Short mmCIF file of C-alpha atoms and ligand atoms in Angstrom, two decimals:
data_model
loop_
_atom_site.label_atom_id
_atom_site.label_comp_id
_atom_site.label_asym_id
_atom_site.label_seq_id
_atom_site.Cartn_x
_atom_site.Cartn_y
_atom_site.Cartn_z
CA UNK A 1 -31.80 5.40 -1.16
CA UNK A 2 -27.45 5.53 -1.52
CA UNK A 3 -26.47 5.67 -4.61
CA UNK A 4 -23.96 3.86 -7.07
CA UNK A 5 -21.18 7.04 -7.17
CA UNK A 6 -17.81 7.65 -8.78
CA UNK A 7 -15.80 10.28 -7.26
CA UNK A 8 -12.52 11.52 -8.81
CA UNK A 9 -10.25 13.96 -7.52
CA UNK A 10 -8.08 14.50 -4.65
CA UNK A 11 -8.64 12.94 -1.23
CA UNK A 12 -7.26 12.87 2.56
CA UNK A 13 -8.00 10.61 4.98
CA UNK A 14 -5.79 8.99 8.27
CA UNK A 15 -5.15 5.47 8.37
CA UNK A 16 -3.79 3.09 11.33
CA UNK A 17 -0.34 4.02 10.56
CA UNK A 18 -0.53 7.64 9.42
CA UNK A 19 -2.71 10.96 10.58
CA UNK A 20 -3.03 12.31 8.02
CA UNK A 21 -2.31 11.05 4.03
CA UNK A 22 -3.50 12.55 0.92
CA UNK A 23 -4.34 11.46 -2.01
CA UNK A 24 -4.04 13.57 -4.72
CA UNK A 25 -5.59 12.03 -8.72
CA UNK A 26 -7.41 9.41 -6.73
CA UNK A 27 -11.06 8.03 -7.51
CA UNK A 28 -13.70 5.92 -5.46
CA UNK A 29 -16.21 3.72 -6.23
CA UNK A 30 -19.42 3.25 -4.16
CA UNK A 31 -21.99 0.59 -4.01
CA UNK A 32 -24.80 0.53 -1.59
CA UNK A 33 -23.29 2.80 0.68
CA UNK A 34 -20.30 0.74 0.52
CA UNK A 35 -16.54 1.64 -0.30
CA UNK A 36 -15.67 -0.63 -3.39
CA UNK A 37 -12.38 0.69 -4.60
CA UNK A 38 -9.97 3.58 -4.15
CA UNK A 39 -7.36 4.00 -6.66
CA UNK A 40 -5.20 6.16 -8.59
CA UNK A 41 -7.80 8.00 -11.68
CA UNK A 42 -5.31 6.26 -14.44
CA UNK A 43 -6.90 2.74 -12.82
CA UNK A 44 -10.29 4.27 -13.36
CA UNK A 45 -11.55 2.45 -16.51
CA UNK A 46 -10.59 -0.97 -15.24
CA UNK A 47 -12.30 -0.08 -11.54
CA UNK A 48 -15.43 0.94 -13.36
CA UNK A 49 -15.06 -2.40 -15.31
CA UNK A 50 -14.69 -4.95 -12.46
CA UNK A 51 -17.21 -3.87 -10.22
CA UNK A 52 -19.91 -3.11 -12.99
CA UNK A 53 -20.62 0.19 -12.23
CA UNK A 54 -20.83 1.71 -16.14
CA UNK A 55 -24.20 2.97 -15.36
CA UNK A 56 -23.13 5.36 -12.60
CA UNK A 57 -22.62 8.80 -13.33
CA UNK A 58 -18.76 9.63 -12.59
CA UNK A 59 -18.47 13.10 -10.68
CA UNK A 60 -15.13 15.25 -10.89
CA UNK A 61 -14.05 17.46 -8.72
CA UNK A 62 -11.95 20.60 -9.73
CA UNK A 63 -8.95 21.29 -8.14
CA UNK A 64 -10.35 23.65 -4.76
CA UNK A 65 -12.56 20.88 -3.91
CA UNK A 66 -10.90 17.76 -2.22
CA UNK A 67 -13.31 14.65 0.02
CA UNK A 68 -12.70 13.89 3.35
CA UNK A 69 -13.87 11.32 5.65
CA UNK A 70 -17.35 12.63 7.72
CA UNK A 71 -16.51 13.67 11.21
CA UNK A 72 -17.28 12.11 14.40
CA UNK A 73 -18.69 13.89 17.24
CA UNK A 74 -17.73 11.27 20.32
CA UNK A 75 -19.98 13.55 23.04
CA UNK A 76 -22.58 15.69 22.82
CA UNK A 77 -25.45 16.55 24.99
CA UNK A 78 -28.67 16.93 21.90
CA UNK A 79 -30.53 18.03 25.08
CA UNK A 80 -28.42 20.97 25.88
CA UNK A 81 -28.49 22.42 22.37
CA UNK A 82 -30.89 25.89 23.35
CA UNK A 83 -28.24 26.56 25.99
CA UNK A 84 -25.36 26.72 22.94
CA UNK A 85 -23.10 29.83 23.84
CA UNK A 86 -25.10 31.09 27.07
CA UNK A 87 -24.49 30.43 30.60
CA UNK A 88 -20.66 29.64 30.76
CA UNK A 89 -20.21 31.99 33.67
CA UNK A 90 -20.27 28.94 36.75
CA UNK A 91 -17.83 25.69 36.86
CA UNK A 92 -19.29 22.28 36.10
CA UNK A 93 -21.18 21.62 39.29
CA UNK A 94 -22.63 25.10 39.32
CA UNK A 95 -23.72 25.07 35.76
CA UNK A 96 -25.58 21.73 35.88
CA UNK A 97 -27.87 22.79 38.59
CA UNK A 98 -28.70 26.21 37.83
CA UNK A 99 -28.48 25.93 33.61
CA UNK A 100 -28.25 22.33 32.67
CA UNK A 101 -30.66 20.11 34.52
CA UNK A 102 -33.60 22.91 34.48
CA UNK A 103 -33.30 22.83 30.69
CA UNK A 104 -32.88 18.50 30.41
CA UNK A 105 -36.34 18.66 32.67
CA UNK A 106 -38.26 20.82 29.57
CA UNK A 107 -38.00 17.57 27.38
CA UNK A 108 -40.69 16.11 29.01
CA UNK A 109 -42.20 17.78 25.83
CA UNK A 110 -42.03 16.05 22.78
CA UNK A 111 -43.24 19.22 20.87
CA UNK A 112 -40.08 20.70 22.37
CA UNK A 113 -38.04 17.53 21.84
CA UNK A 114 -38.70 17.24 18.67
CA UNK A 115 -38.08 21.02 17.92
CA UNK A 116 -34.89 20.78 19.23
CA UNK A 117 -33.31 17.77 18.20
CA UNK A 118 -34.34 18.31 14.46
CA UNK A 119 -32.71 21.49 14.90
CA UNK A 120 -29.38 19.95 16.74
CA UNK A 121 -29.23 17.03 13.73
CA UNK A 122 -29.55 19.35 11.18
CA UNK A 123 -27.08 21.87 12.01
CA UNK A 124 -24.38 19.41 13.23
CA UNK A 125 -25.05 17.49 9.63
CA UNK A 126 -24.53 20.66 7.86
CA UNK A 127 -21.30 21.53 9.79
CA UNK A 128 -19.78 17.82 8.70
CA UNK A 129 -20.95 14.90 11.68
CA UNK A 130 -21.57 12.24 10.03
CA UNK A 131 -21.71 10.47 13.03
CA UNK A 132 -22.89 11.63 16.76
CA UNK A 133 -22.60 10.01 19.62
CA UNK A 134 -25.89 11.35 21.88
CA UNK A 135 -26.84 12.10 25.19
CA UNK A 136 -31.04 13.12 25.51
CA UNK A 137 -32.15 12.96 28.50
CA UNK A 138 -33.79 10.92 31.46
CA UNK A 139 -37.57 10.79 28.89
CA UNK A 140 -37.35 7.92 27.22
CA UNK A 141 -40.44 9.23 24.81
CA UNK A 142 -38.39 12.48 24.35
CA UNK A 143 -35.04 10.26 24.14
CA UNK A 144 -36.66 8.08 21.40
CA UNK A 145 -37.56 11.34 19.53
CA UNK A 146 -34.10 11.88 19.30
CA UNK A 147 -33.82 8.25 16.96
CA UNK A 148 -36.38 9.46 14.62
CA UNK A 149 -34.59 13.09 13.65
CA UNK A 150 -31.53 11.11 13.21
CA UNK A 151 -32.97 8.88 10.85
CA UNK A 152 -35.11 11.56 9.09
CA UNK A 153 -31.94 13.47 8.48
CA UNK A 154 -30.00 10.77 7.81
CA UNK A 155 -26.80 10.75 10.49
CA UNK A 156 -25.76 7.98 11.65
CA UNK A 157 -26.02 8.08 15.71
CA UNK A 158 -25.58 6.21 19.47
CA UNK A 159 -28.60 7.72 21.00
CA UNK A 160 -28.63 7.76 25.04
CA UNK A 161 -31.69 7.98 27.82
CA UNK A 162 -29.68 9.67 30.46
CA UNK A 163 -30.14 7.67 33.63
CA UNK A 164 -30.04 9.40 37.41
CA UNK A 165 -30.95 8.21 40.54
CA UNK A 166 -29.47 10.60 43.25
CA UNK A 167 -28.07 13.61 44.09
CA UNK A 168 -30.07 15.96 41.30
CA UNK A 169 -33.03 17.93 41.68
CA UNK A 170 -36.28 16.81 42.64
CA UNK A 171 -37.65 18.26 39.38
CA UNK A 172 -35.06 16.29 36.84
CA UNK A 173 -34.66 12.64 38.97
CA UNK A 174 -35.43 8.87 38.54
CA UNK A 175 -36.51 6.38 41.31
CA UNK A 176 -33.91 3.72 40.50
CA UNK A 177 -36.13 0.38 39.40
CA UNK A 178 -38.11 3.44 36.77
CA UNK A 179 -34.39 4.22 35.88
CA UNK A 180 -33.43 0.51 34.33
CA UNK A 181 -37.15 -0.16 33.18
CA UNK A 182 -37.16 2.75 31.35
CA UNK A 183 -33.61 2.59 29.45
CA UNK A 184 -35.02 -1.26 28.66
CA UNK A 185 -38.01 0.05 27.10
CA UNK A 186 -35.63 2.87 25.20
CA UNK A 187 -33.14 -0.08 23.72
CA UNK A 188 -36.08 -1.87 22.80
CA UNK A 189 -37.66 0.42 20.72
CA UNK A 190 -34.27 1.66 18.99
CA UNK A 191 -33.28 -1.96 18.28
CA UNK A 192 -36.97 -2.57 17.27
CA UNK A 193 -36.08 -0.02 14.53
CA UNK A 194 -33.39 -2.25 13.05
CA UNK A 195 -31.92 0.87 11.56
CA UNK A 196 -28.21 -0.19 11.83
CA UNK A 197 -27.34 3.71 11.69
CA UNK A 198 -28.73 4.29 14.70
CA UNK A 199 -28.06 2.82 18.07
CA UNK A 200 -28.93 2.69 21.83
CA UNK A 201 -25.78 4.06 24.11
CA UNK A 202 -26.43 3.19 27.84
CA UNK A 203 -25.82 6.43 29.85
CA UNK A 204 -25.10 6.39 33.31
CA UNK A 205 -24.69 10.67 33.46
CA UNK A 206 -21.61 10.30 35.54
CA UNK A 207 -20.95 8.58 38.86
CA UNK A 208 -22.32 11.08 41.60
CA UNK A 209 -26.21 10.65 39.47
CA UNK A 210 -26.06 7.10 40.28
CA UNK A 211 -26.12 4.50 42.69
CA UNK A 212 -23.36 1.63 42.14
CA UNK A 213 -27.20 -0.59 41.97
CA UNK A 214 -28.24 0.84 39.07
CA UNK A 215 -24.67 1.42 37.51
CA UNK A 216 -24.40 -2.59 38.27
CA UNK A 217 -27.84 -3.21 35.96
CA UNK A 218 -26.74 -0.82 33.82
CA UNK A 219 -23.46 -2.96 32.95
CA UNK A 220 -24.96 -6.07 32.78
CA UNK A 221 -28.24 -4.35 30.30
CA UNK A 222 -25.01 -3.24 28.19
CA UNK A 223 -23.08 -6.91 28.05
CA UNK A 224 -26.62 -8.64 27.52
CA UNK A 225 -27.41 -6.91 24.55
CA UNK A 226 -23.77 -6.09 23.76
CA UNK A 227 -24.46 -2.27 23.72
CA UNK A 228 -22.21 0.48 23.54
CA UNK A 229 -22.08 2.61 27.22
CA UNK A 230 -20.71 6.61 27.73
CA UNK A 231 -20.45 8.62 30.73
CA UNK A 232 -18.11 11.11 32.28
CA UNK A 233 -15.00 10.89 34.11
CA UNK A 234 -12.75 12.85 35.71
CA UNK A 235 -13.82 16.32 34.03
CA UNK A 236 -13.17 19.13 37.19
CA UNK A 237 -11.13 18.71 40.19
CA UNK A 238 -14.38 19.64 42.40
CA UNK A 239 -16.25 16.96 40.89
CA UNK A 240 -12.95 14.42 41.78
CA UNK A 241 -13.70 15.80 45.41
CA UNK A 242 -17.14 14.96 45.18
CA UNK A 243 -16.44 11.79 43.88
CA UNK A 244 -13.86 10.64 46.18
CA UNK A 245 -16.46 11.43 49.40
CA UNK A 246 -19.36 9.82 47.99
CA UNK A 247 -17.48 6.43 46.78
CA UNK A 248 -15.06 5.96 49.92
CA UNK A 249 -14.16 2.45 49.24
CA UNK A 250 -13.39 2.58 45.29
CA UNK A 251 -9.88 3.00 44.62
CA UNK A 252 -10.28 5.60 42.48
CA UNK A 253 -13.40 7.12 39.43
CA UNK A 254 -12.80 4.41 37.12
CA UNK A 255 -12.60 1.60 39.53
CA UNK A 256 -16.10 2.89 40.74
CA UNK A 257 -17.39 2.66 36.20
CA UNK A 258 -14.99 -0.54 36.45
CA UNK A 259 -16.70 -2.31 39.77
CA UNK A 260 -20.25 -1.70 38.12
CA UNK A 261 -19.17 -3.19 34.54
CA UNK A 262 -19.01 -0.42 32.85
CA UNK A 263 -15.74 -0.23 31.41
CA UNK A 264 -15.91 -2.18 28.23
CA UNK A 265 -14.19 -1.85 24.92
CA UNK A 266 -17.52 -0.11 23.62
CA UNK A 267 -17.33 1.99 26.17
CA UNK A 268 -16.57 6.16 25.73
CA UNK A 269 -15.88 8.71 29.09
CA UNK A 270 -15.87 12.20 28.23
CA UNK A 271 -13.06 14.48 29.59
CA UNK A 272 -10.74 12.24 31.63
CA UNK A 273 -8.63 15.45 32.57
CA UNK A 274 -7.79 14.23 35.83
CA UNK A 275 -6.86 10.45 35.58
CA UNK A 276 -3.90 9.11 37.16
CA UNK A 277 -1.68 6.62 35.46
CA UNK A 278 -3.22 3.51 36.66
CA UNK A 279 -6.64 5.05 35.51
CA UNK A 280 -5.69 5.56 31.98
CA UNK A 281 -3.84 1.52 32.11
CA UNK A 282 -7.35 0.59 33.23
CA UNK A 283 -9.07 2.18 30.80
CA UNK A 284 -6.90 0.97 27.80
CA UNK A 285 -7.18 -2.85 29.30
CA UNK A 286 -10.38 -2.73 28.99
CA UNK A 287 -10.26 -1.37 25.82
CA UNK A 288 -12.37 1.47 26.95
CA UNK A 289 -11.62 5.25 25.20
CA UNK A 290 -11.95 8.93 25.93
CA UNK A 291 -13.36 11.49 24.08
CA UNK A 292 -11.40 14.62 24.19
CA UNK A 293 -14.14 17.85 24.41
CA UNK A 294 -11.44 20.78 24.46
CA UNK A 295 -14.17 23.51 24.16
CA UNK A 296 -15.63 22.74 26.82
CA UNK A 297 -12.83 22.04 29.31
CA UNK A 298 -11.80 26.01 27.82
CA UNK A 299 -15.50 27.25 28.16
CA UNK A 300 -16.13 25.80 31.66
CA UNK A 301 -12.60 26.74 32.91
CA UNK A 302 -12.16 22.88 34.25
CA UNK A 303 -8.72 21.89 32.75
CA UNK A 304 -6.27 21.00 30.47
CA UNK A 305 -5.99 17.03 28.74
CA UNK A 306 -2.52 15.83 27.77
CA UNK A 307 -3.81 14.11 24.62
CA UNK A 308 0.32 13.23 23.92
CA UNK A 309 -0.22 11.48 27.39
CA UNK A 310 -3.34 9.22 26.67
CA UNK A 311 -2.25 8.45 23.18
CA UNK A 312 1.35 7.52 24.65
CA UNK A 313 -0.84 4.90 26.96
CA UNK A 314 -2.49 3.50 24.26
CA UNK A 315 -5.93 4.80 25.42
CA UNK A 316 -7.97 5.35 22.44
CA UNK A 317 -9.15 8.76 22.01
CA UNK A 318 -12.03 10.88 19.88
CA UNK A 319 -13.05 14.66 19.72
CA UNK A 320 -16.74 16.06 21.00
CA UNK A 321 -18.34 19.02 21.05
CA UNK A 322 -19.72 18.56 24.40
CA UNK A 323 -22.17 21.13 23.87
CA UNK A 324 -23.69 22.94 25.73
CA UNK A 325 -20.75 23.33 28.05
CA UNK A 326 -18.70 23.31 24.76
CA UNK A 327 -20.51 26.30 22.98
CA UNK A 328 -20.10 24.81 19.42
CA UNK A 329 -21.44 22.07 17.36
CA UNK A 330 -18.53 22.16 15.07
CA UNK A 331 -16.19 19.81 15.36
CA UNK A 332 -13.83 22.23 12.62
CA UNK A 333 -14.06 23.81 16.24
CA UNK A 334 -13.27 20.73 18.35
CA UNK A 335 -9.75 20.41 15.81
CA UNK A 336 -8.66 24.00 16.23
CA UNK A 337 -9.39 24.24 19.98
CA UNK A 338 -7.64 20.59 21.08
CA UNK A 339 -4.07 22.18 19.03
CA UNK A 340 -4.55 25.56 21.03
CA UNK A 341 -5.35 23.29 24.39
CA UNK A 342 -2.01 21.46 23.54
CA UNK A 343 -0.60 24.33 22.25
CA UNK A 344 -1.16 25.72 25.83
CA UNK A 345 0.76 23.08 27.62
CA UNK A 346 3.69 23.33 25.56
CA UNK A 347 4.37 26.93 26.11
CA UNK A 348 4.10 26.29 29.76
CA UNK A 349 6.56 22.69 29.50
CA UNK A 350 9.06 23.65 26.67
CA UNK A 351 9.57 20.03 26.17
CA UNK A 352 5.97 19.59 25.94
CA UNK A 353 5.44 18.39 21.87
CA UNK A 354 1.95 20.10 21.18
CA UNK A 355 -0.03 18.17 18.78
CA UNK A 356 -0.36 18.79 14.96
CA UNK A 357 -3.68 19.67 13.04
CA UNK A 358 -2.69 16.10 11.39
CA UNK A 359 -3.57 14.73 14.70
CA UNK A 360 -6.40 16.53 15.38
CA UNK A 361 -7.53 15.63 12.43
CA UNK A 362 -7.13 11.60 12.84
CA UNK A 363 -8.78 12.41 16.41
CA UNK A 364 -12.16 14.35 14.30
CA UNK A 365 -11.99 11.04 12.08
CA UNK A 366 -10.61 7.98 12.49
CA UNK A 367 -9.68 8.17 16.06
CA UNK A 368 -13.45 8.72 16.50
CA UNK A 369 -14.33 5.62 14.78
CA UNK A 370 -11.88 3.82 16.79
CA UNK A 371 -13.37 5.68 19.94
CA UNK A 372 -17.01 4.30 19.53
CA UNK A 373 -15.11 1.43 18.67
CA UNK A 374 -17.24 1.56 14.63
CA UNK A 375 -13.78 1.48 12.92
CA UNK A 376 -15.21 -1.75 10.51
CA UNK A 377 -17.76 0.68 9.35
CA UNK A 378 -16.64 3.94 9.11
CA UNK A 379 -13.50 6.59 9.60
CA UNK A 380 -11.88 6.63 6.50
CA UNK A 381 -11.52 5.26 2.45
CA UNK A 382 -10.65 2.00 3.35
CA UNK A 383 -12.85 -0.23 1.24
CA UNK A 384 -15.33 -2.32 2.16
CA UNK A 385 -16.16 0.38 4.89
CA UNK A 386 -19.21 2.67 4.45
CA UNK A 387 -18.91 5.89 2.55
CA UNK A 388 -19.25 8.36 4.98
CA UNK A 389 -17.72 11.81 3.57
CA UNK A 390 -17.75 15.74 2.67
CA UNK A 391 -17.27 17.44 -0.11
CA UNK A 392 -15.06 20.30 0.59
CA UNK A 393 -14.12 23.44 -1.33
CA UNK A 394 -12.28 26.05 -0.11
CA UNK A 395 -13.37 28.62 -2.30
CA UNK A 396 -17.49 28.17 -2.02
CA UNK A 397 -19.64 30.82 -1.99
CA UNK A 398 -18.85 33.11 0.69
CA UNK A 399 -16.03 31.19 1.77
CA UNK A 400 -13.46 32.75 4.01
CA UNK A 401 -10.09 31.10 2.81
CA UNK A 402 -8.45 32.52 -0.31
CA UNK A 403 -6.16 30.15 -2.03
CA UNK A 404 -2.87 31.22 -3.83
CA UNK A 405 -0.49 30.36 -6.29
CA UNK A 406 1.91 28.47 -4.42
CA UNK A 407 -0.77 26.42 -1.83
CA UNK A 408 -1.02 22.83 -2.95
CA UNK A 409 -3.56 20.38 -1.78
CA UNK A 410 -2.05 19.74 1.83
CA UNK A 411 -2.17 23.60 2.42
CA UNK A 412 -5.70 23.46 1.01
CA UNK A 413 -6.53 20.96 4.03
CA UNK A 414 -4.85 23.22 6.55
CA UNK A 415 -6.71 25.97 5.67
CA UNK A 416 -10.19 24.34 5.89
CA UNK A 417 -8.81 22.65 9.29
CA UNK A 418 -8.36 26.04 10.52
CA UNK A 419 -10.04 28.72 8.30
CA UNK A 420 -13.30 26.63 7.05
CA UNK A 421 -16.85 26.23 7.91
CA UNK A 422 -19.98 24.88 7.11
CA UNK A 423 -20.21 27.54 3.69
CA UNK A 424 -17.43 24.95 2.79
CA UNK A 425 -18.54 22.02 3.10
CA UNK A 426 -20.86 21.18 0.40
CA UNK A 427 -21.80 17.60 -0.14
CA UNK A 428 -22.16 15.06 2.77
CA UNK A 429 -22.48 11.64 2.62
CA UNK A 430 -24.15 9.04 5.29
CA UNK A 431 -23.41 5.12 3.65
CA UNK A 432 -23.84 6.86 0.80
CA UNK A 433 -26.72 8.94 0.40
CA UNK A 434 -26.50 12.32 -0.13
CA UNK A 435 -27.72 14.23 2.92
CA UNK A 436 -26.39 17.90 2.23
CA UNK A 437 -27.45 19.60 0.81
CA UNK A 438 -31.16 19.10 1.66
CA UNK A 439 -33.02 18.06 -0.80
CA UNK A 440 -37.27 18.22 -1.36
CA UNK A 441 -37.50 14.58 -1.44
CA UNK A 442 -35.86 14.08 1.92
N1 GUN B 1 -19.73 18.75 30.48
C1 GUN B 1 -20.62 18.06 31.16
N2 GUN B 1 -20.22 17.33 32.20
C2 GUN B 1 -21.13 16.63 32.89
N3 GUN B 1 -20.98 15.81 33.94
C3 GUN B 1 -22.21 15.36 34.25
N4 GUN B 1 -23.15 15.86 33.42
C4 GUN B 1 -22.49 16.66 32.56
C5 GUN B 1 -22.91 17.46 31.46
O1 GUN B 1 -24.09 17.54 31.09
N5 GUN B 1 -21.93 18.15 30.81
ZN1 ZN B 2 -20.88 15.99 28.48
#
């Protein structure tokens, strides 16, 4: 059950016109799940007042300890969670088929499904995703498995049966009519659920492990039921190659997603290193966004993104983990590694302007919202959103950041944005209900 909750102290959170803004002698008022004020602490009594919440026990945090919207991991492979921080040695193509697709076939076994995704949920819940954004894989059983540790935990998720229907291994493949049957049957049974934290995500895997047939029914399954759709794009300049020889007649990877339907303004592609121009104008028409997994474009040596450049188009853009070919579940991770990737390109273009970590940070927050297109709901204080948040204090229990005299709140935030993990993060919210830490009744 969420909770009626008061929460005073200081705050930070990005907002359509700023990346980052804090909020320092602030309190906010939740009522199932809900956002129903956020004010300055001298407006407190009169808050409490209006919205009848006398009853609720008012918790005050002391001055190491600020809130901050949950995080939002934008892509991440559940499936590929054993493989975290082994097998990086091969590029993309090379590390599907020998360490990616042999380990997506073992979730045939829902003992092993299970096992894993409780584990994945839990640990990226503990390290501050509030929300996830899911690939499984081609199972739908296994896939569906993957709904019920989200809920149990309590994340909120997009949960995605991977669909494939050529060019992968005769051990981990689909015959193309089991292919759309089977994702039917998997939005079904989430949307059966009616759990409105967790959601079917259509998942073509990315265009060479389809056929533009079952992309087609793939786009119209996703406007039917108006369902959000992911996939990759443009991630290594081998896989452009490939791309480009089996899709002759496209004009280039997004027309092929944008020919099939699949470019909607629920619609996420991972990576997008290697768009052109007109590909990112496409993308933002249609509303469509990228989720930025610098990790793994680091970790699988396949390239640089020019986040200045996609958010100077207007193209909408998250952070994800992408693991396993990103080796981390943290998206603390995810902010520090997208400033060194743009840190990167600006000492090789002087007049490159690298982002900040107030960026990053908008990206791990709001700009994920935005991303998976769930800015009503979540993303940051706004009210009348859902509270979705951590409790942060920089100088928990084992806690590598020390604070000194002269820091003030903002440095605070910097030093968890760079210097901070999970040992510092400890409360976090999901509409409200506490879901770290753990507790017996849960
Ligand atoms: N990083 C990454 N890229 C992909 N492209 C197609 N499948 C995958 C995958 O599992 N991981
Ligand atoms: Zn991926």
């Amino acid at each position: 059950m969420s909770q009626n909750l008061v929460i005073c102290g200081n705050f930070v959170h990005a907002t359509n016109t700023e990346y980052m803004i804090v909020k320092e002698g602030y309190c906010i008022g939740v009522k199932e799940g809900k956002i129903l004020f956020f004010e300055p602490k001298d407006r407190l009594e009169e808050c409490i007042k209006n919205h009848q919440l006398e009853a609720c026990e008012i918790i005050r945090l002391n001055p190491f300890q600020f809130l901050m919207p949950g995080m939002i991991d934008t892509h991440i492979h559940a499936s590929q969670y054993p493989n975290a921080g082994k097998g990086l040695d091969l590029g993309l193509l090379e590390w599907l088929n020998k360490y990616t697709f042999p380990t997506e076939s073992r979730f045939k076994d829902s003992q092993l499904a299970s096992d894993v995704y409780s584990k994945v949920v839990s640990n990226t819940l503990r390290n501050g995703t509030t929300t996830a954004c899911y690939f499984a894989t081609i199972h739908t059983d296994s896939s569906s498995l993957l709904c019920d540790q989200v809920a149990k935990h309590g994340q909120r998720a997009l949960v995605g049966k991977v669909n494939m229907d050529q060019n992968s291994p005769d051990f981990y493949v689909e015959k193309s009519d089991d292919s759309l049957a089977e994702t039917k049957r998997f939005v079904e049974d989430v949307l059966k659920r009616k759990n409105p934290r967790v959601q079917p995500v259509i998942t073509p895997r990315f265009a060479p492990s389809c056929t533009v047939g079952l992309m087609q029914e793939l786009g119209k399954l996703a406007k039917e039921n108006n369902l959000h759709i992911q996939t990759h794009i443009s991630e290594t300049l081998d896989e452009c190659e490939w791309v480009k020889a089996l899709f002759p007649e496209a004009k280039d990877y997004v027309d092929i997603y944008d020919q099939a339907g699949l470019l909607t303004s629920k619609t996420v592609l991972a990576h997008g290193i290697y768009l052109s121009g007109r590909e990112r104008k496409v993308i933002k028409e249609r509303g469509s966004s990228i989720s930025h997994c610098p990790n793994s474009n680091l970790s699988l040596r396949s390239g640089l993104l020019d986040v200045q450049q996609v958010l100077k188009d207007g193209v909408r853009i998250g952070l994800g983990t992408d693991v396993s070919g990103g080796y981390s579940p943290s998206l603390l991770d995810g902010i520090r590694t997208a400033i060194h990737v743009s840190n990167t390109l600006a000492i090789y273009n002087k007049e490159y302007k690298p982002i900040t970590h107030s960026e990053a940070f908008m990206m791990a927050t709001l700009g994920g919202a935005k991303a998976l297109a769930m800015e009503d709901t979540i993303g940051n204080f706004e009210v009348g959103k859902e509270f979705d948040a951590l409790t942060v204090n920089i100088n928990a229990p084992g806690s590598h950041i020390d604070g000194f005299d002269d820091d003030g709140v903002s440095d605070y935030i910097q030093k968890f944005l760079y210097l901070g993990d999970s040992r510092n993060i400890e409360e976090v919210y999901v509409a409200g209900k506490k879901v770290i830490p753990v507790t017996d009744a849960q």
